[in-house]
Coordinates of C-alpha atoms in Angstrom, one line a residue:
M1 CA -4.0 14.2 3.8
A2 CA -4.5 11.9 7.0
T3 CA -6.5 9.9 4.6
I4 CA -3.6 9.4 2.2
G5 CA -1.3 8.5 4.8
A6 CA -3.7 6.0 6.2
D7 CA -3.8 4.3 2.9
R8 CA -0.8 4.6 2.1
S9 CA 0.2 2.7 5.3
L10 CA -1.7 0.1 4.5
M11 CA -0.4 -0.7 1.0
Q12 CA 2.8 -0.6 2.4
A13 CA 2.2 -3.1 5.1
S14 CA 0.9 -5.4 2.6
I15 CA 4.0 -4.9 0.2
S16 CA 7.0 -5.0 3.1
S17 CA 4.8 -8.6 4.1
Q18 CA 6.0 -10.0 1.0
N19 CA 9.5 -8.9 0.5
L20 CA 11.4 -9.0 4.0
P21 CA 14.8 -10.1 2.2
L22 CA 14.6 -6.5 0.3
V23 CA 13.8 -5.2 3.8
R24 CA 16.6 -7.2 5.4
R25 CA 19.3 -6.1 3.0
L26 CA 18.4 -2.1 3.0
E27 CA 18.5 -2.2 6.6
A28 CA 22.0 -3.6 6.4
V29 CA 23.1 -1.6 3.8
G30 CA 21.4 1.2 6.0
F31 CA 23.5 0.7 9.2
R32 CA 26.7 0.8 7.3
A33 CA 26.0 3.8 5.5
W34 CA 25.5 5.6 8.8
P35 CA 27.5 3.5 11.3
A36 CA 26.5 4.1 15.5
A37 CA 29.2 4.2 17.5
S38 CA 28.4 1.6 19.7
V39 CA 26.3 -1.3 18.9
Q40 CA 25.3 -4.4 20.9
Y41 CA 23.1 -7.6 19.7
D42 CA 20.6 -9.4 21.9
G43 CA 19.8 -12.1 20.3
S44 CA 18.6 -10.0 16.8
W45 CA 18.1 -7.2 18.5
Q46 CA 20.6 -4.2 17.6
V47 CA 21.4 -1.7 20.2
R48 CA 22.8 1.2 18.8
L49 CA 24.1 4.4 20.8
T50 CA 25.8 6.9 20.0
A51 CA 26.9 9.9 22.6
G52 CA 27.5 13.0 20.5
H53 CA 24.7 12.7 17.7
P54 CA 20.9 13.1 18.6
S55 CA 19.9 10.5 15.3
N56 CA 17.3 8.1 16.2
R57 CA 18.8 5.7 13.4
L58 CA 22.0 6.1 15.6
N59 CA 20.3 5.5 19.0
S60 CA 17.4 2.9 19.0
I61 CA 16.9 -0.8 19.9
V62 CA 16.3 -2.4 16.1
P63 CA 14.6 -5.6 15.7
L64 CA 15.9 -7.7 12.7
D65 CA 13.3 -10.9 13.0
P66 CA 10.1 -11.2 13.1
S67 CA 9.8 -14.4 14.8
D68 CA 12.5 -12.8 17.7
H69 CA 10.1 -12.2 20.6
R70 CA 11.7 -14.9 23.7
D71 CA 11.6 -13.2 27.0
V72 CA 10.8 -9.6 25.0
E73 CA 9.9 -7.9 28.1
I74 CA 12.8 -8.5 30.3
R75 CA 15.1 -7.6 27.0
L76 CA 13.4 -4.7 26.2
E77 CA 13.9 -3.5 30.0
K78 CA 17.4 -4.5 29.8
A79 CA 18.1 -2.8 26.6
S80 CA 16.1 0.8 27.9
R81 CA 18.8 0.7 30.9
K82 CA 21.2 0.8 28.3
F83 CA 19.8 4.1 26.9
E84 CA 19.3 5.3 30.6
A85 CA 23.1 4.9 31.1
Y86 CA 23.3 7.5 28.4
G87 CA 20.7 9.8 29.9
R88 CA 18.5 9.7 26.6
A89 CA 15.3 8.1 26.2
A90 CA 14.4 4.9 25.2
V91 CA 13.7 4.3 21.2
V92 CA 12.9 1.3 19.3
R93 CA 12.8 1.5 15.4
Q94 CA 9.8 -0.4 14.3
T95 CA 10.2 -2.0 10.5
P96 CA 8.5 -4.8 9.1
L97 CA 11.3 -7.2 10.9
A98 CA 9.8 -6.1 14.1
S99 CA 7.9 -9.0 16.1
P100 CA 4.1 -8.1 16.5
V101 CA 5.0 -9.6 20.2
L102 CA 7.2 -6.5 20.8
I103 CA 5.1 -3.7 19.1
E104 CA 1.7 -5.5 21.4
L105 CA 4.2 -4.6 24.4
L106 CA 5.1 -1.4 23.4
R107 CA 1.7 -0.2 23.2
T108 CA 0.6 -2.1 26.3
Q109 CA 3.0 0.0 27.9
N110 CA 2.7 3.2 26.7
W111 CA 5.0 4.3 24.5
T112 CA 4.8 6.4 22.2
R113 CA 5.3 6.1 18.3
F114 CA 6.3 8.8 16.3
D115 CA 7.9 9.8 13.1
E116 CA 6.9 7.5 10.2
T117 CA 9.3 7.4 7.1
V118 CA 9.3 5.9 4.1
V119 CA 12.5 3.9 2.5
M120 CA 12.5 4.2 -1.5
T121 CA 14.5 2.7 -4.3
C122 CA 15.0 3.6 -7.5
D123 CA 16.4 1.7 -10.7
L124 CA 19.0 3.8 -11.8
A125 CA 19.4 1.5 -15.3
E126 CA 15.9 2.7 -15.8
A127 CA 16.0 6.5 -14.5
E128 CA 15.8 8.8 -16.3
L129 CA 17.6 11.5 -15.2
P130 CA 17.3 15.5 -15.6
D131 CA 19.9 17.3 -17.6
T132 CA 21.0 19.7 -14.7
L133 CA 24.2 21.0 -14.0
D134 CA 26.5 18.1 -12.9
H135 CA 28.6 18.6 -9.5
L136 CA 31.5 16.8 -8.5
P137 CA 31.9 14.9 -5.0
T138 CA 34.7 16.5 -2.3
H139 CA 37.0 14.9 -0.5
D140 CA 36.6 17.5 2.4
V141 CA 35.0 16.0 5.3
G142 CA 35.4 18.9 7.0
R143 CA 33.9 21.7 4.4
F144 CA 31.1 19.1 4.1
V145 CA 30.0 19.5 7.7
D146 CA 30.3 22.7 8.0
A147 CA 27.8 22.7 4.8
N148 CA 25.8 20.6 5.9
L149 CA 25.3 21.8 9.5
A150 CA 24.8 25.2 7.9
V151 CA 22.1 24.3 5.6
E152 CA 19.9 22.5 8.0
K153 CA 21.0 25.0 10.6
A154 CA 21.8 22.4 13.1
P155 CA 24.1 23.6 16.3
A156 CA 27.9 23.8 15.5
S157 CA 28.5 21.5 18.5
L158 CA 27.3 18.6 16.2
K159 CA 30.5 19.1 14.1
P160 CA 33.0 16.7 16.0
A161 CA 30.2 13.6 16.1
L162 CA 28.8 14.1 12.7
A163 CA 32.4 14.3 11.0
E164 CA 33.5 11.3 12.8
I165 CA 30.2 9.5 11.4
I166 CA 31.3 10.4 8.2
S167 CA 34.9 9.1 8.7
A168 CA 33.5 5.9 9.9
I169 CA 31.5 5.6 6.7
K170 CA 33.7 1.8 5.1
P171 CA 31.7 1.5 1.5
P172 CA 32.8 4.4 -0.8
S173 CA 31.2 8.0 -0.3
G174 CA 30.3 10.6 -2.2
L175 CA 30.1 14.2 -0.6
F176 CA 28.2 16.5 -2.6
L177 CA 27.6 20.3 -2.1
I178 CA 26.3 23.6 -3.9
E179 CA 27.9 26.5 -2.6
N180 CA 27.3 30.5 -3.4
A181 CA 30.9 32.8 -2.8
A182 CA 28.4 35.1 -1.6
K183 CA 25.7 33.4 0.4
G184 CA 27.7 29.9 1.1
P185 CA 26.7 26.6 1.2
L186 CA 23.2 26.3 -0.4
A187 CA 22.6 22.2 -0.6
T188 CA 24.1 19.2 0.6
V189 CA 23.7 15.3 -0.2
L190 CA 26.0 12.1 1.0
C191 CA 25.6 9.3 -1.4
V192 CA 27.1 6.0 0.2
Q193 CA 27.9 3.0 -2.3
D194 CA 27.4 -0.4 -1.3
N195 CA 28.1 -2.5 -3.9
D196 CA 25.4 -2.2 -6.3
L197 CA 23.5 -0.1 -3.9
A198 CA 23.5 3.4 -3.9
G199 CA 22.3 5.2 -0.7
I200 CA 21.3 8.9 -0.6
M201 CA 21.7 10.3 3.1
S202 CA 21.6 14.0 4.3
L203 CA 19.8 15.5 1.7
S204 CA 19.3 19.3 2.9
V205 CA 18.6 22.3 0.8
C206 CA 18.6 25.7 2.5
E207 CA 15.3 26.8 3.6
T208 CA 15.2 30.4 1.5
R209 CA 16.3 28.5 -1.4
R210 CA 13.9 25.5 -1.5
R211 CA 11.9 25.0 -4.9
E212 CA 14.4 26.1 -7.0
G213 CA 15.7 23.3 -8.6
L214 CA 18.6 23.1 -6.0
G215 CA 17.2 19.3 -4.6
T216 CA 17.2 18.0 -8.3
E217 CA 20.6 19.6 -9.2
I218 CA 22.2 18.0 -6.3
L219 CA 20.5 14.5 -5.8
T220 CA 20.9 14.1 -10.0
S221 CA 24.5 14.6 -9.4
A222 CA 24.8 12.1 -6.9
L223 CA 22.7 9.3 -9.2
R224 CA 25.2 10.0 -11.9
W225 CA 28.0 9.6 -9.8
A226 CA 26.6 6.3 -8.4
R227 CA 25.5 5.3 -11.7
M228 CA 28.9 5.9 -13.8
R229 CA 30.1 3.4 -10.6
S230 CA 28.0 0.6 -11.1
A231 CA 25.0 0.9 -9.0
R232 CA 22.0 -0.5 -10.2
S233 CA 19.9 0.5 -7.2
A234 CA 19.6 3.7 -5.1
W235 CA 17.5 4.3 -2.1
L236 CA 16.9 7.0 0.6
Q237 CA 14.3 7.5 3.5
V238 CA 12.2 10.6 3.9
K239 CA 9.5 10.9 6.5
L240 CA 6.1 10.6 5.6
S241 CA 5.4 13.9 6.6
N242 CA 7.4 15.7 4.2
R243 CA 5.4 15.2 0.8
P244 CA 7.5 17.9 -1.4
A245 CA 10.9 15.7 -0.8
I246 CA 8.6 12.7 -1.7
A247 CA 7.3 14.3 -4.9
L248 CA 10.9 15.4 -5.8
Y249 CA 11.8 11.4 -5.3
E250 CA 9.0 10.1 -6.9
R251 CA 9.2 12.4 -10.3
L252 CA 13.2 10.8 -10.1
G253 CA 11.7 7.2 -10.2
F254 CA 11.7 6.0 -6.6
R255 CA 9.0 4.2 -5.6
D256 CA 8.1 2.9 -1.9
A257 CA 9.8 -0.1 -0.3
Y258 CA 9.1 -0.4 3.2
H259 CA 8.1 1.9 5.9
Y260 CA 9.1 2.7 9.8
C261 CA 8.4 4.2 12.3
Y262 CA 9.7 4.9 16.0
W263 CA 8.3 4.1 19.5
Q264 CA 9.8 6.3 22.9
R265 CA 9.9 5.9 26.5
E266 CA 10.8 9.0 28.5
P267 CA 13.9 8.4 30.9
R268 CA 12.1 7.3 34.5

């Protein structure tokens, strides 16, 4: 399995280096689909911070230009202090848009690399979606947040922050959930349509009900909804270690676009 992961990483490095415009566009729609409470810029670096939620996508330094490595050590230290002010470990998000000079500095300073993630895309015009039970999106943010936290077994204390994040999403969004009258929420997914791109966020299936087709059912509903609203492509992000989820996405026509990972330095 380690060899497969290494081979896949090498393949993606080659693909991404030739398609930086796609990476830039998907990064931009990703920021709009999962908005941080605070965003500051230092050159082409984004410093994203959200006090009430632990998501690394909402709390990281995100370089957006491979050629931007001026005063890299000073800027990294300055950005790291912003995280320390929040009582957080400084985190850098490494995509194909990160400068190799910055990444070498992280290695030299003994930052820890973690959570390799693959961004996948799907041509909705070509996708053959399975004939599953269709679900319509809800407009009740509170209901969706409660369901998502229950399915993921996340602490209820995250509800205000998660509700604020979802309410702050500006592109049209579909909040999908599958519920059972007796057993409660079983699956959730958020679909954010940004012009011709549909982002799949927060896909979760109850741990005791996995491998029953619920993931396929709710994801297919979200993709149908996006396609009916004239989305031409869908995208999502999934940890490289989550092989069952990747297999599901590949069956529905998703293919690798690029990889990213995080680097972390513990608070001093």
